Amino acid sequence: MRDADRPSGSPDQTADGSSLPALRFGDVDPTDSEALTRWLRARVRGFHEAEIETDADLERFASSRDRTLRAVFDDSEEHSEIPVGTLSAWETAVRLPGALGSASRPVAARAISAVSVAPTHRRRGIARSLITRELRDARDQGLYLAVLTATESAIYGRFGFGPATRGADYALDTRRARWMAGAPAGRVRLVPREELRSVAPEIDAEAHAQVAGEILRWPNFYDRMLGLTPDRRGAAASLRAVRYDDESGRPRGYALYRVGASATDPREKDASVIELVAATPDAYAALWRFLADLDLVARVQVRLRDVDEPIAWMVEDPAAVTKSNERELLWARVLDVPEALTARGWAAADALTLHVHDPLGIAEGSFRLSTDAEGRAEVARLDRPGGEAADAGLRLGIAELGALLLGGARAETLARARRVLFDHREAPARLDRMIGGERPPRLSSVF
Ligand SMILES: CC(C)(COP(=O)(O)OP(=O)(O)OC[C@H]1O[C@@H](n2cnc3c(N)ncnc32)[C@H](O)[C@@H]1OP(=O)(O)O)[C@@H](O)C(=O)NCCC(=O)NCCS
């Protein structure tokens, strides 16, 4: 291994102090293409993905060049220049709920991805060490939230992440779709994919401000989604793009879809929607109607939508819409309780004491949360928690707080699951009223 590749950092100490002999933690320079390729090799092996052989394969991971790449090396390995552990991180903005009726609020958060450990090195605490270090680093940098999407959802609770958004897939049977309302006044236009590149981020920004949970999409996200990167060109040939312009000609929504053979009936075709973003109810209705009216198409399928998607209410026959595969998507980890609680907007004025346990000791403590009628919160750290406990206190873990923060979980439900404990029976319901829940939070992109 060349010296330039040697990561800095503590040689064989994990973040929690246990020892991992011969392992070194450090960062890989993403602008060093050889080091980046080695890091990516480790990453694809960890996830059992195809090896990186061509430049086009590398292009799949172009966003890695803008990220912090953590690595763990094992000097006792024959190919010790290839990491045995990987993690990537970057600063993003996550939308927290606004005060009642107002836009959601983007707050800075550390996004974590590409957590992988070589199959030969699993269950020795490497992932634990990488994740713990990352969370402490984010906190040291003044961030109060970390987020990720999980391939293995059983892993992250132990590190204080809570499932914060849920999503579901939907299928619309076009033959049974009779619409409850008239068609919107704007127009749906077929557009070249390149043309959507400039307007899609604007439409996203407007749509994402209406809900909590979305994270800032990275520039390369759009190029890949629209099939404009070299590795996506082949698959993009069947991709079609439409844009919805309102009566005044302003773009308010778009959809990307492809029509292919149906998975359930070879004589039929399905439209698979890759993306459907609507900044207004009219845009939403018009795009769905366009997709449902496509000739030859028996079913429109969409992935990762809201758990309470309006399409089910837009057709006369509710059975024309099937919902499936409901699952958690965004995991949120609170790193500083007062900062996180004051960053979001609140739905009702009240005051409660929260006793928060953090298995990693990062954000632990007892806090007095007071909200006012304008949706603002004040959070005071309690030095002597015992004295306040009688006052409608709730005891919960930092992962439960992460699940509640965006409004995607209810304290009542968590209390019934015995994951939120209370002194007074009404305390979970009071917290739920403070949190509100106009619209469940959602995330539409996996990262
Ligand atoms: C998941 C993965 C990163 C774990 O790495 P690892 O170094 O073996 O994990 P650690 O030894 O640090 O274990 C950390 C904890 O997670 C648990 N854990 C690890 N893998 C798990 C799994 N697949 N399911 C449930 N728990 C798991 C361990 O039991 C351990 O718990 P403990 O510390 O409370 O005892 C690794 O197995 C891997 O690369 N898997 C394939 C890629 C992947 O799924 N990555 C996660 C993407 S979200």
mmCIF file of N, CA and C and ligand atoms in Angstrom, residues 46-47 115-117 121-128 149-152 154-156 158-159, ligand 1:
data_model
loop_
_atom_site.group_PDB
_atom_site.id
_atom_site.type_symbol
_atom_site.label_atom_id
_atom_site.label_comp_id
_atom_site.label_asym_id
_atom_site.label_seq_id
_atom_site.Cartn_x
_atom_site.Cartn_y
_atom_site.Cartn_z
ATOM 1 N N GLY A 46 -19.419 -5.784 -0.534
ATOM 2 C CA GLY A 46 -20.194 -5.818 0.710
ATOM 3 C C GLY A 46 -21.679 -6.006 0.442
ATOM 4 N N PHE A 47 -22.164 -5.385 -0.648
ATOM 5 C CA PHE A 47 -23.600 -5.465 -0.975
ATOM 6 C C PHE A 47 -23.903 -6.568 -1.996
ATOM 7 N N VAL A 115 -22.967 1.601 4.122
ATOM 8 C CA VAL A 115 -22.371 0.888 5.266
ATOM 9 C C VAL A 115 -22.190 -0.569 4.849
ATOM 10 N N SER A 116 -20.950 -0.994 4.713
ATOM 11 C CA SER A 116 -20.729 -2.387 4.330
ATOM 12 C C SER A 116 -19.460 -2.913 4.986
ATOM 13 N N VAL A 117 -19.463 -4.214 5.226
ATOM 14 C CA VAL A 117 -18.294 -4.876 5.816
ATOM 15 C C VAL A 117 -18.029 -6.128 4.977
ATOM 16 N N HIS A 121 -15.148 -10.352 7.250
ATOM 17 C CA HIS A 121 -14.860 -9.580 8.469
ATOM 18 C C HIS A 121 -16.108 -9.222 9.268
ATOM 19 N N ARG A 122 -17.193 -9.935 8.980
ATOM 20 C CA ARG A 122 -18.441 -9.557 9.654
ATOM 21 C C ARG A 122 -18.485 -9.999 11.106
ATOM 22 N N ARG A 123 -19.370 -9.337 11.853
ATOM 23 C CA ARG A 123 -19.660 -9.634 13.259
ATOM 24 C C ARG A 123 -18.432 -9.517 14.154
ATOM 25 N N ARG A 124 -17.589 -8.522 13.849
ATOM 26 C CA ARG A 124 -16.479 -8.215 14.752
ATOM 27 C C ARG A 124 -16.581 -6.783 15.255
ATOM 28 N N GLY A 125 -17.689 -6.153 14.987
ATOM 29 C CA GLY A 125 -17.882 -4.794 15.498
ATOM 30 C C GLY A 125 -17.406 -3.702 14.557
ATOM 31 N N ILE A 126 -17.102 -4.031 13.283
ATOM 32 C CA ILE A 126 -16.607 -2.995 12.360
ATOM 33 C C ILE A 126 -17.709 -1.997 12.017
ATOM 34 N N ALA A 127 -18.892 -2.499 11.674
ATOM 35 C CA ALA A 127 -19.992 -1.576 11.344
ATOM 36 C C ALA A 127 -20.342 -0.730 12.565
ATOM 37 N N ARG A 128 -20.410 -1.357 13.721
ATOM 38 C CA ARG A 128 -20.726 -0.605 14.947
ATOM 39 C C ARG A 128 -19.744 0.551 15.120
ATOM 40 N N THR A 149 -31.307 5.464 4.867
ATOM 41 C CA THR A 149 -32.307 4.469 4.465
ATOM 42 C C THR A 149 -31.612 3.118 4.569
ATOM 43 N N ALA A 150 -32.333 2.108 5.027
ATOM 44 C CA ALA A 150 -31.675 0.848 5.395
ATOM 45 C C ALA A 150 -32.023 -0.286 4.442
ATOM 46 N N THR A 151 -31.009 -1.059 4.071
ATOM 47 C CA THR A 151 -31.272 -2.299 3.339
ATOM 48 C C THR A 151 -31.633 -3.386 4.352
ATOM 49 N N GLU A 152 -30.960 -3.330 5.487
ATOM 50 C CA GLU A 152 -31.222 -4.278 6.578
ATOM 51 C C GLU A 152 -31.849 -3.485 7.725
ATOM 52 N N ALA A 154 -33.119 -4.262 10.485
ATOM 53 C CA ALA A 154 -32.975 -4.701 11.878
ATOM 54 C C ALA A 154 -31.735 -4.109 12.548
ATOM 55 N N ILE A 155 -30.890 -3.433 11.785
ATOM 56 C CA ILE A 155 -29.581 -3.052 12.322
ATOM 57 C C ILE A 155 -29.585 -1.754 13.106
ATOM 58 N N TYR A 156 -30.371 -0.755 12.649
ATOM 59 C CA TYR A 156 -30.051 0.612 13.069
ATOM 60 C C TYR A 156 -30.712 1.090 14.364
ATOM 61 N N ARG A 158 -30.443 -0.148 17.243
ATOM 62 C CA ARG A 158 -29.472 -0.226 18.350
ATOM 63 C C ARG A 158 -28.542 0.988 18.373
ATOM 64 N N PHE A 159 -28.465 1.703 17.262
ATOM 65 C CA PHE A 159 -27.618 2.905 17.229
ATOM 66 C C PHE A 159 -28.443 4.174 17.442
HETATM 67 C C1 LIG B 1 -24.759 -5.234 7.940
HETATM 68 C C2 LIG B 1 -23.236 -5.173 8.077
HETATM 69 C C3 LIG B 1 -22.757 -3.801 7.648
HETATM 70 C C4 LIG B 1 -22.883 -5.437 9.546
HETATM 71 O O1 LIG B 1 -21.496 -5.309 9.690
HETATM 72 P P1 LIG B 1 -20.714 -6.005 10.908
HETATM 73 O O2 LIG B 1 -19.370 -5.396 11.015
HETATM 74 O O3 LIG B 1 -20.824 -7.451 10.793
HETATM 75 O O4 LIG B 1 -21.612 -5.527 12.133
HETATM 76 P P2 LIG B 1 -21.127 -5.451 13.643
HETATM 77 O O5 LIG B 1 -20.291 -6.647 13.972
HETATM 78 O O6 LIG B 1 -20.545 -4.128 13.933
HETATM 79 O O7 LIG B 1 -22.513 -5.579 14.358
HETATM 80 C C5 LIG B 1 -23.195 -4.452 14.836
HETATM 81 C C6 LIG B 1 -24.483 -4.922 15.449
HETATM 82 O O8 LIG B 1 -25.446 -5.174 14.432
HETATM 83 C C7 LIG B 1 -25.922 -6.512 14.510
HETATM 84 N N1 LIG B 1 -26.088 -6.961 13.149
HETATM 85 C C8 LIG B 1 -25.140 -6.999 12.208
HETATM 86 N N2 LIG B 1 -25.661 -7.423 11.046
HETATM 87 C C9 LIG B 1 -26.985 -7.637 11.279
HETATM 88 C C10 LIG B 1 -28.050 -8.067 10.470
HETATM 89 N N3 LIG B 1 -27.885 -8.368 9.189
HETATM 90 N N4 LIG B 1 -29.275 -8.170 11.029
HETATM 91 C C11 LIG B 1 -29.467 -7.875 12.339
HETATM 92 N N5 LIG B 1 -28.476 -7.445 13.153
HETATM 93 C C12 LIG B 1 -27.241 -7.330 12.623
HETATM 94 C C13 LIG B 1 -24.863 -7.265 15.272
HETATM 95 O O9 LIG B 1 -25.432 -8.380 15.928
HETATM 96 C C14 LIG B 1 -24.350 -6.218 16.215
HETATM 97 O O10 LIG B 1 -25.214 -6.100 17.339
HETATM 98 P P3 LIG B 1 -24.643 -5.719 18.783
HETATM 99 O O11 LIG B 1 -23.486 -4.780 18.582
HETATM 100 O O12 LIG B 1 -25.798 -5.074 19.440
HETATM 101 O O13 LIG B 1 -24.240 -7.015 19.354
HETATM 102 C C15 LIG B 1 -22.589 -6.250 7.201
HETATM 103 O O14 LIG B 1 -23.100 -7.495 7.550
HETATM 104 C C16 LIG B 1 -22.796 -6.051 5.719
HETATM 105 O O15 LIG B 1 -21.962 -5.447 5.066
HETATM 106 N N6 LIG B 1 -23.924 -6.554 5.163
HETATM 107 C C17 LIG B 1 -24.213 -6.398 3.743
HETATM 108 C C18 LIG B 1 -24.462 -4.949 3.377
HETATM 109 C C19 LIG B 1 -25.576 -4.356 4.210
HETATM 110 O O16 LIG B 1 -26.625 -4.943 4.379
HETATM 111 N N7 LIG B 1 -25.349 -3.150 4.736
HETATM 112 C C20 LIG B 1 -26.319 -2.451 5.521
HETATM 113 C C21 LIG B 1 -26.976 -1.497 4.615
HETATM 114 S S1 LIG B 1 -28.308 -0.713 5.384
#
